[in-house]
Coordinates of N, CA, C and O in Angstrom, one line a residue:
X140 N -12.6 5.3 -14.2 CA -13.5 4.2 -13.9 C -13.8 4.2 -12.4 O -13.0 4.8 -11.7
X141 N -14.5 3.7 -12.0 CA -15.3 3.4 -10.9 C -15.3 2.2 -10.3 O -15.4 1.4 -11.3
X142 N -15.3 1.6 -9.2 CA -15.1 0.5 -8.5 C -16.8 0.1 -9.0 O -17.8 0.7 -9.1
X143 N -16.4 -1.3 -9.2 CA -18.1 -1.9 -9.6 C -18.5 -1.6 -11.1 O -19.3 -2.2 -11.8
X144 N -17.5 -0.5 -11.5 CA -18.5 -0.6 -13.2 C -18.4 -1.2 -14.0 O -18.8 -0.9 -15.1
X145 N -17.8 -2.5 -13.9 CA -17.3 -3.4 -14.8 C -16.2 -3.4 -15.8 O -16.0 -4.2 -16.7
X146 N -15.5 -2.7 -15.5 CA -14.2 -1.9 -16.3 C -13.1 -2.7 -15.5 O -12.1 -3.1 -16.1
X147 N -13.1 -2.8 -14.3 CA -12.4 -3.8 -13.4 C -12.8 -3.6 -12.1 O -13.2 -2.5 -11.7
X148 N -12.5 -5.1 -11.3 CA -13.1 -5.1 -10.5 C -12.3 -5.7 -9.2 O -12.9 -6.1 -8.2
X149 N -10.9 -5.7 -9.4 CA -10.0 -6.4 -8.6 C -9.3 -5.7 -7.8 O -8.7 -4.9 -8.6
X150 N -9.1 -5.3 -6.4 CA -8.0 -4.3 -5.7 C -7.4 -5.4 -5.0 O -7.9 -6.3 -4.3
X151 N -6.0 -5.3 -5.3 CA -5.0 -6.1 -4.5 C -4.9 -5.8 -3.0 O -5.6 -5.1 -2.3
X152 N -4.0 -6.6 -2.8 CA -4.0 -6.8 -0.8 C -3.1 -7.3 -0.5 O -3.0 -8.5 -0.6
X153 N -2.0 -6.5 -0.1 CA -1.1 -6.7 0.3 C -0.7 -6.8 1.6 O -1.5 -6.2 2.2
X154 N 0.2 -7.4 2.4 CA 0.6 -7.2 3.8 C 2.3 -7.2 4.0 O 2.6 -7.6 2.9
X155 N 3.0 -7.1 4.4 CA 3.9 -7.0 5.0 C 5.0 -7.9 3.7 O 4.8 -7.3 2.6
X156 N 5.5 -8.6 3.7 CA 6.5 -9.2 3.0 C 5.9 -9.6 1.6 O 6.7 -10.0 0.7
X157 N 4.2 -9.5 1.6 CA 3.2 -9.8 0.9 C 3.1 -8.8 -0.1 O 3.0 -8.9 -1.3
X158 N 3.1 -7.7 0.7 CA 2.9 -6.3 -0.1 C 3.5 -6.1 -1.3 O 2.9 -6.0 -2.4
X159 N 5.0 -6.0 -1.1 CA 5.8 -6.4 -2.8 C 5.1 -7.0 -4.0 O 4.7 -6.6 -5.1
X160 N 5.1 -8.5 -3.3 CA 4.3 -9.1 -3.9 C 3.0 -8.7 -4.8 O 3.0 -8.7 -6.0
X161 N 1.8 -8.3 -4.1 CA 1.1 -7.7 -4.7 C 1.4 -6.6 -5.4 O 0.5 -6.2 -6.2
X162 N 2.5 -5.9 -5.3 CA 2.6 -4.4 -6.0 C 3.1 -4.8 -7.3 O 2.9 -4.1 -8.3
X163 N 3.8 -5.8 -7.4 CA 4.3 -6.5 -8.5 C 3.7 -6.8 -9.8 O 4.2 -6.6 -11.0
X164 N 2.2 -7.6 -9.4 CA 1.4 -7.9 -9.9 C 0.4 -6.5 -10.6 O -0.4 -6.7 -11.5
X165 N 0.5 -5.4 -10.1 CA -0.5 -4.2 -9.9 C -0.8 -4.0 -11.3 O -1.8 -3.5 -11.8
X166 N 0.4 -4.4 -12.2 CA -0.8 -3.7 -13.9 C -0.2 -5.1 -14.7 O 0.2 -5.0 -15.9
X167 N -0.3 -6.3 -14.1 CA -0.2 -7.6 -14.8 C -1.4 -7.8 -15.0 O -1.6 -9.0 -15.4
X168 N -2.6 -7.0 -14.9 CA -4.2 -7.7 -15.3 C -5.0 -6.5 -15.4 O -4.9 -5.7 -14.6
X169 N -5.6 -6.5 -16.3 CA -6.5 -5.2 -16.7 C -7.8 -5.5 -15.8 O -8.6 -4.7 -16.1
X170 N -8.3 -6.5 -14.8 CA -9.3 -6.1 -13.7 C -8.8 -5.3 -12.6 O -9.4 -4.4 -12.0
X171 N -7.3 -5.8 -12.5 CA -6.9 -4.9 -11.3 C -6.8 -3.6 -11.4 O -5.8 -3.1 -12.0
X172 N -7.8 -2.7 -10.7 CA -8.0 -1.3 -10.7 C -7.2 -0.8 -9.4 O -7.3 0.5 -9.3
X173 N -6.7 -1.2 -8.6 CA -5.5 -0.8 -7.4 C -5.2 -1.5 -6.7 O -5.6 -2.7 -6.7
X174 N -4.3 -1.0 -5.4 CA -3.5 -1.8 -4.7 C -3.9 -1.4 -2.9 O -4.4 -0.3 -2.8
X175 N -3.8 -1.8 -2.0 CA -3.8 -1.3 -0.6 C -2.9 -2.5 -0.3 O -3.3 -3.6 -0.5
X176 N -1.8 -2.2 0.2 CA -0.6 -2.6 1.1 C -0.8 -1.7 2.5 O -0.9 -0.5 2.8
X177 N -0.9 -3.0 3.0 CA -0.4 -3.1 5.2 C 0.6 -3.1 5.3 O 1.0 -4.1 4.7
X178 N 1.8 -2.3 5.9 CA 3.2 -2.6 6.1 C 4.0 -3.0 5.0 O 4.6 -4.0 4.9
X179 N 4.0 -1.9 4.1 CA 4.9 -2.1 3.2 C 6.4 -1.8 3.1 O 6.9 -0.7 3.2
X180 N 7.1 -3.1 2.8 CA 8.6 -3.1 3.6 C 9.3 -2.6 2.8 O 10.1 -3.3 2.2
X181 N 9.3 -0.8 2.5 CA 10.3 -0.2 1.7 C 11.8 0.2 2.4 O 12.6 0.7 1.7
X182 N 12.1 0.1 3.9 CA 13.1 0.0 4.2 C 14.3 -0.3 3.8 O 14.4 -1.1 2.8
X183 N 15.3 0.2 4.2 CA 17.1 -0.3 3.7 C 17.3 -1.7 3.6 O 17.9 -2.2 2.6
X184 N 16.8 -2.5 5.0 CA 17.3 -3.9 5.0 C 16.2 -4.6 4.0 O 16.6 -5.4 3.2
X185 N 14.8 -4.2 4.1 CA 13.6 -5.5 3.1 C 14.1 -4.6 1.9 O 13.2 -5.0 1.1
X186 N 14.7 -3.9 1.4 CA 15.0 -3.4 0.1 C 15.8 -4.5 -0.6 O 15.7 -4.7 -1.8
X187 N 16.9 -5.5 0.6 CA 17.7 -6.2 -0.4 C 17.0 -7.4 -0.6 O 17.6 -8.2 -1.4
X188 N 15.8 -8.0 0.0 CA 15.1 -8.7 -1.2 C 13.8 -8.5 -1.6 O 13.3 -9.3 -2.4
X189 N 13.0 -7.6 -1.1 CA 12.1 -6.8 -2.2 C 12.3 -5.7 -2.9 O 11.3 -5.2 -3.4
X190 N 13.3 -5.1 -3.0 CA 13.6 -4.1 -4.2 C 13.4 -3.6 -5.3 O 13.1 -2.5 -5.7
X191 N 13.4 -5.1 -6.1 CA 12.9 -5.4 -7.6 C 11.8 -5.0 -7.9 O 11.4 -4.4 -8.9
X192 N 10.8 -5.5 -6.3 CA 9.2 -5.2 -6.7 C 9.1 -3.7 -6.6 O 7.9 -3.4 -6.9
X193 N 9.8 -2.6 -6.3 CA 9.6 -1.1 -5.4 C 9.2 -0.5 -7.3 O 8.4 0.4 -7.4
X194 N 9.8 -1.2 -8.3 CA 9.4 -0.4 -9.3 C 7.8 -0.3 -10.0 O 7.1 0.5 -10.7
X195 N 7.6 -1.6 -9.5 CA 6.4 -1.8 -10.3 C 5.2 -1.4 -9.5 O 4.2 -1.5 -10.3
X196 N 4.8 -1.0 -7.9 CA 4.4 -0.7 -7.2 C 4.2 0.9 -7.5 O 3.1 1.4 -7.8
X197 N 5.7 1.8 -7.4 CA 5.8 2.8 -7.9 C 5.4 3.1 -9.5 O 4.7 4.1 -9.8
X198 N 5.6 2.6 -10.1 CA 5.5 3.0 -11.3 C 4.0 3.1 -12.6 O 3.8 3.7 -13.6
X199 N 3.2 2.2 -11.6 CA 1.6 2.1 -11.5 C 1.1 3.5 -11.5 O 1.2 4.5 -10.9
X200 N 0.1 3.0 -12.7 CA -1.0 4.6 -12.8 C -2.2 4.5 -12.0 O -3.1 5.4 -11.9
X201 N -2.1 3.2 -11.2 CA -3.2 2.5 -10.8 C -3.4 3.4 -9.3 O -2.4 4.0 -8.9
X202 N -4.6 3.6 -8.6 CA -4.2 4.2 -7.6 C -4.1 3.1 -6.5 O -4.8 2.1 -6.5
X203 N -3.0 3.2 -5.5 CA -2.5 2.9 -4.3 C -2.7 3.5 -3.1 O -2.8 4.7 -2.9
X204 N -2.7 2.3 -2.3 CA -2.9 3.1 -0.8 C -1.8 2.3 0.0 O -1.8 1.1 -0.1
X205 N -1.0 2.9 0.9 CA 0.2 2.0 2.1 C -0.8 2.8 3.3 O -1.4 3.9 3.3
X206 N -0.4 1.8 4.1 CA -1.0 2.0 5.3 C 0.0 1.4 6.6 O -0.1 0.2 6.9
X207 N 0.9 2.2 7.1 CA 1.6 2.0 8.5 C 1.8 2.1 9.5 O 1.0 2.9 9.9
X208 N 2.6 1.7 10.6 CA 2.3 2.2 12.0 C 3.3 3.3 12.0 O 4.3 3.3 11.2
X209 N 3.1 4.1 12.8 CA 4.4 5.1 12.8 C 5.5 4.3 13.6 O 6.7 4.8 13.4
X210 N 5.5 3.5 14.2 CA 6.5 2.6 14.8 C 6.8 2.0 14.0 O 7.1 0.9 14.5
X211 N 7.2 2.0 12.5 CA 7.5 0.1 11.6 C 8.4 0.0 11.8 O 9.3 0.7 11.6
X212 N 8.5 -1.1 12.4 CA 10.3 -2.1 12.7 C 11.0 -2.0 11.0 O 12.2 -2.2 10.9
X213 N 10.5 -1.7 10.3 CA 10.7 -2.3 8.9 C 11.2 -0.7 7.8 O 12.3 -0.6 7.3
X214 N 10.3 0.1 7.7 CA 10.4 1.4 7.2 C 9.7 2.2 8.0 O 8.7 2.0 8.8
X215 N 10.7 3.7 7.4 CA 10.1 5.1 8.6 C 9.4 5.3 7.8 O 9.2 4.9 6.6
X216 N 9.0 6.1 8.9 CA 7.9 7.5 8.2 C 7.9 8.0 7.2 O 7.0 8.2 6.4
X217 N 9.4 8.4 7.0 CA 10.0 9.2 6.2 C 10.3 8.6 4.9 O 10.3 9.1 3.8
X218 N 10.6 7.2 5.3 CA 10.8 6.4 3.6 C 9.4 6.5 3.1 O 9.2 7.1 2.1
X219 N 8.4 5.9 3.8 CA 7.2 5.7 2.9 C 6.9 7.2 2.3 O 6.2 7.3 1.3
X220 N 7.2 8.4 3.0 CA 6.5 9.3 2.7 C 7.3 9.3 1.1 O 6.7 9.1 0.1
X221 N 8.5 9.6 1.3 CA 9.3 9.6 -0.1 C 8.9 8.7 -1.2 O 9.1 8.8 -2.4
X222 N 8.6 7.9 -0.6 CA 8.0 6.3 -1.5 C 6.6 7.2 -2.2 O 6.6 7.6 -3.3
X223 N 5.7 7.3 -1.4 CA 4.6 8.2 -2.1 C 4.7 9.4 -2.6 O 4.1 9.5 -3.7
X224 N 5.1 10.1 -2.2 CA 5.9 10.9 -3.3 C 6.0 10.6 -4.7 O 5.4 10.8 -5.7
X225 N 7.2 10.0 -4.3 CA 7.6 9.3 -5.9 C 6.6 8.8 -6.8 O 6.4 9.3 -7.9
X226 N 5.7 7.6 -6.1 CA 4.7 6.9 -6.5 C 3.7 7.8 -7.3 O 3.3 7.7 -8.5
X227 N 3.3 8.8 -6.3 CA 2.3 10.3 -6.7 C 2.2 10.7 -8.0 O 1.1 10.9 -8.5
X228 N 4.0 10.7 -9.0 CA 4.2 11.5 -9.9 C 3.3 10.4 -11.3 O 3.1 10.7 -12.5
X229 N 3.1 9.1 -10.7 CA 2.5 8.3 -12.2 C 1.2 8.1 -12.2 O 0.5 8.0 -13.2
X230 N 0.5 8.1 -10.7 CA -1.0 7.9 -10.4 C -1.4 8.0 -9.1 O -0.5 7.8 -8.3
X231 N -2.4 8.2 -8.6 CA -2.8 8.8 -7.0 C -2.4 7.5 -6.4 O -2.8 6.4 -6.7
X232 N -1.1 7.9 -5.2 CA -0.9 7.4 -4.1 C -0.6 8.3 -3.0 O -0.1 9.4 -2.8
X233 N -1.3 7.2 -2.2 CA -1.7 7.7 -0.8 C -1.2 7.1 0.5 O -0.6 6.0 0.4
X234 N -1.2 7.5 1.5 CA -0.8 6.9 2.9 C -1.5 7.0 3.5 O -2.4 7.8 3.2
X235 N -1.6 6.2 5.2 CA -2.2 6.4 6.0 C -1.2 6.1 7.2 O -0.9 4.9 7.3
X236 N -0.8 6.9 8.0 CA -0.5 6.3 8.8 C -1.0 6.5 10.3 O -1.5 7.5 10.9
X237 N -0.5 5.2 10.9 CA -1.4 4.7 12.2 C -0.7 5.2 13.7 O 0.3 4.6 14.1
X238 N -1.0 5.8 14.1 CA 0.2 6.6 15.1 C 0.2 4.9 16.4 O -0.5 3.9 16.5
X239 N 1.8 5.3 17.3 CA 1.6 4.5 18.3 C 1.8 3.1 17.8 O 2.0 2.5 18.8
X240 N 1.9 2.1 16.4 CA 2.2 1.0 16.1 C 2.9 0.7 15.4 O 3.4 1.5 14.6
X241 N 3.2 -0.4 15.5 CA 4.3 -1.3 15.2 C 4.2 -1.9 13.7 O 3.2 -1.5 13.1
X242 N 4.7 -2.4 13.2 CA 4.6 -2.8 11.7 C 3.8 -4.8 12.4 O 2.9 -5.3 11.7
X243 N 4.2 -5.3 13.5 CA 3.6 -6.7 13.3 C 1.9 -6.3 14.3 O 0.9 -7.1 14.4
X244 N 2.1 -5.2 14.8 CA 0.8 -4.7 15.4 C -0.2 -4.9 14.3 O -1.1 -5.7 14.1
X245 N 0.2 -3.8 13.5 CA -0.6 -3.2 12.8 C -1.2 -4.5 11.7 O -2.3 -4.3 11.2
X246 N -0.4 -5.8 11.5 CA -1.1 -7.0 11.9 C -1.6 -7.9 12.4 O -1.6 -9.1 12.1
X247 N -1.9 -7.4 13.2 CA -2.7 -8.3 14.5 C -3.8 -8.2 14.6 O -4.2 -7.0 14.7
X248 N -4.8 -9.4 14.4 CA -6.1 -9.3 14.5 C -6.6 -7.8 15.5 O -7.6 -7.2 15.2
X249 N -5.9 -7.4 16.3 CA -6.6 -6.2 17.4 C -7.1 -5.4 16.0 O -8.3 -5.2 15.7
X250 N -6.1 -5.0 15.2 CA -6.0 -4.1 14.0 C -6.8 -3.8 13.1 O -6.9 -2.7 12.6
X251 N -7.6 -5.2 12.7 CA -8.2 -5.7 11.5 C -9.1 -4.7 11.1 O -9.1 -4.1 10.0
X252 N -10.0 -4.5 12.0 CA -11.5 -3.5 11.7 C -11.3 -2.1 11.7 O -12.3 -1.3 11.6
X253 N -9.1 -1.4 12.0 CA -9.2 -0.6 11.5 C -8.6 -0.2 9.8 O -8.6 0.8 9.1
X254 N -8.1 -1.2 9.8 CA -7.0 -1.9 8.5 C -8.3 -1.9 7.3 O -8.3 -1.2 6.3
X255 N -9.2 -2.5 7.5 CA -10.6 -2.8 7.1 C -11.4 -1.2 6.6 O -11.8 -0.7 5.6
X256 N -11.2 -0.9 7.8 CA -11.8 0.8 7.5 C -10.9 1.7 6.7 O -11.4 2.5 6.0
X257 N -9.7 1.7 6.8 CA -9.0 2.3 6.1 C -9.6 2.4 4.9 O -10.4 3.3 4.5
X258 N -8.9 1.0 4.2 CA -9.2 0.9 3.2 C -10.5 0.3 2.5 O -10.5 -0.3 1.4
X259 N -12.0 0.7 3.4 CA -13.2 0.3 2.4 C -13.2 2.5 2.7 O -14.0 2.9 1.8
X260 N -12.9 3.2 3.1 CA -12.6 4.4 2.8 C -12.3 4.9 2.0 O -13.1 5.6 1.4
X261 N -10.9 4.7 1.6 CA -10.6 4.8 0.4 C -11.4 4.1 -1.0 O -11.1 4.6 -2.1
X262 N -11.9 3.4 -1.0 CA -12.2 2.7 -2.0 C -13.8 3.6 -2.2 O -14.5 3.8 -3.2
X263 N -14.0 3.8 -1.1 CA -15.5 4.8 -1.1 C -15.1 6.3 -2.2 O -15.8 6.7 -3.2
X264 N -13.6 6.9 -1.6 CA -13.3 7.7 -2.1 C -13.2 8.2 -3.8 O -13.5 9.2 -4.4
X265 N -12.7 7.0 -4.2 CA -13.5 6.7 -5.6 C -11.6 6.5 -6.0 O -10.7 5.7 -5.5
X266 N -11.5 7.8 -7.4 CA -9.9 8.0 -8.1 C -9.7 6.5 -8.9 O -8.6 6.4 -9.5
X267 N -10.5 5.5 -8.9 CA -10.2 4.3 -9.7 C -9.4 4.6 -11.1 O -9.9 5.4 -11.9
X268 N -8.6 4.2 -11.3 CA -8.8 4.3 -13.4 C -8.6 2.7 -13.9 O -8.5 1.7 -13.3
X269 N -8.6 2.9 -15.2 CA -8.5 1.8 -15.8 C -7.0 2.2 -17.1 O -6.6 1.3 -17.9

């Protein structure tokens, strides 16, 4: 399916402590055709109280996008890469990451219109399913 064809028409949005959140929800509604998480806190320490959500994020056929600073106070490079990875093996996930920032940068209004670009990018790129 295709973004717009009426098959669904919802992409989640996630942000930082938010992101779980949203990934949680990712196949609780048959509009929701994917996910784009800002700062998604897969690290050691946000593991012990968003962890629960790391399955249902992962485990999505839906496609996903995380988008980070290479600085995250929160998770490395290295976790998210392994996080996508993993994620990869059920349905296209993807990364982006933002060289030079910070995980509360990379929310900061300064950010927005590139956070924005990212992900109407991706969504251009197509890979929707249903």
């Amino acid at each position: 399916a295709k973004f717009g064809d009426g098959k669904g028409t919802v992409i989640l949005l996630g942000s930082s402590a938010g992101a779980p959140q949203a990934g949680a929800a990712i196949d609780a509604c048959d509009a929701v055709i994917g996910l784009a998480c800002v700062g998604y806190t897969f690290g050691r320490f946000a593991s012990i109280a968003f962890g629960r959500h790391f399955k249902h994020v992962l485990g999505s056929s839906k496609p996903r996008l995380f988008i980070m600073g290479d600085q995250d106070e929160f998770t490395s490079v290295a976790q998210l890469e392994q996080k996508v990875a993993y994620g990869g093996r059920s349905g296209p996930c993807e990364s982006i990451i933002v060289p030079r920032c910070g995980h509360f940068q990379l929310e900061s209004p300064a950010y927005d219109q590139h956070v924005a670009q990212y992900i109407m990018e991706w969504i251009k790129k197509g890979n929707f399913l249903n």
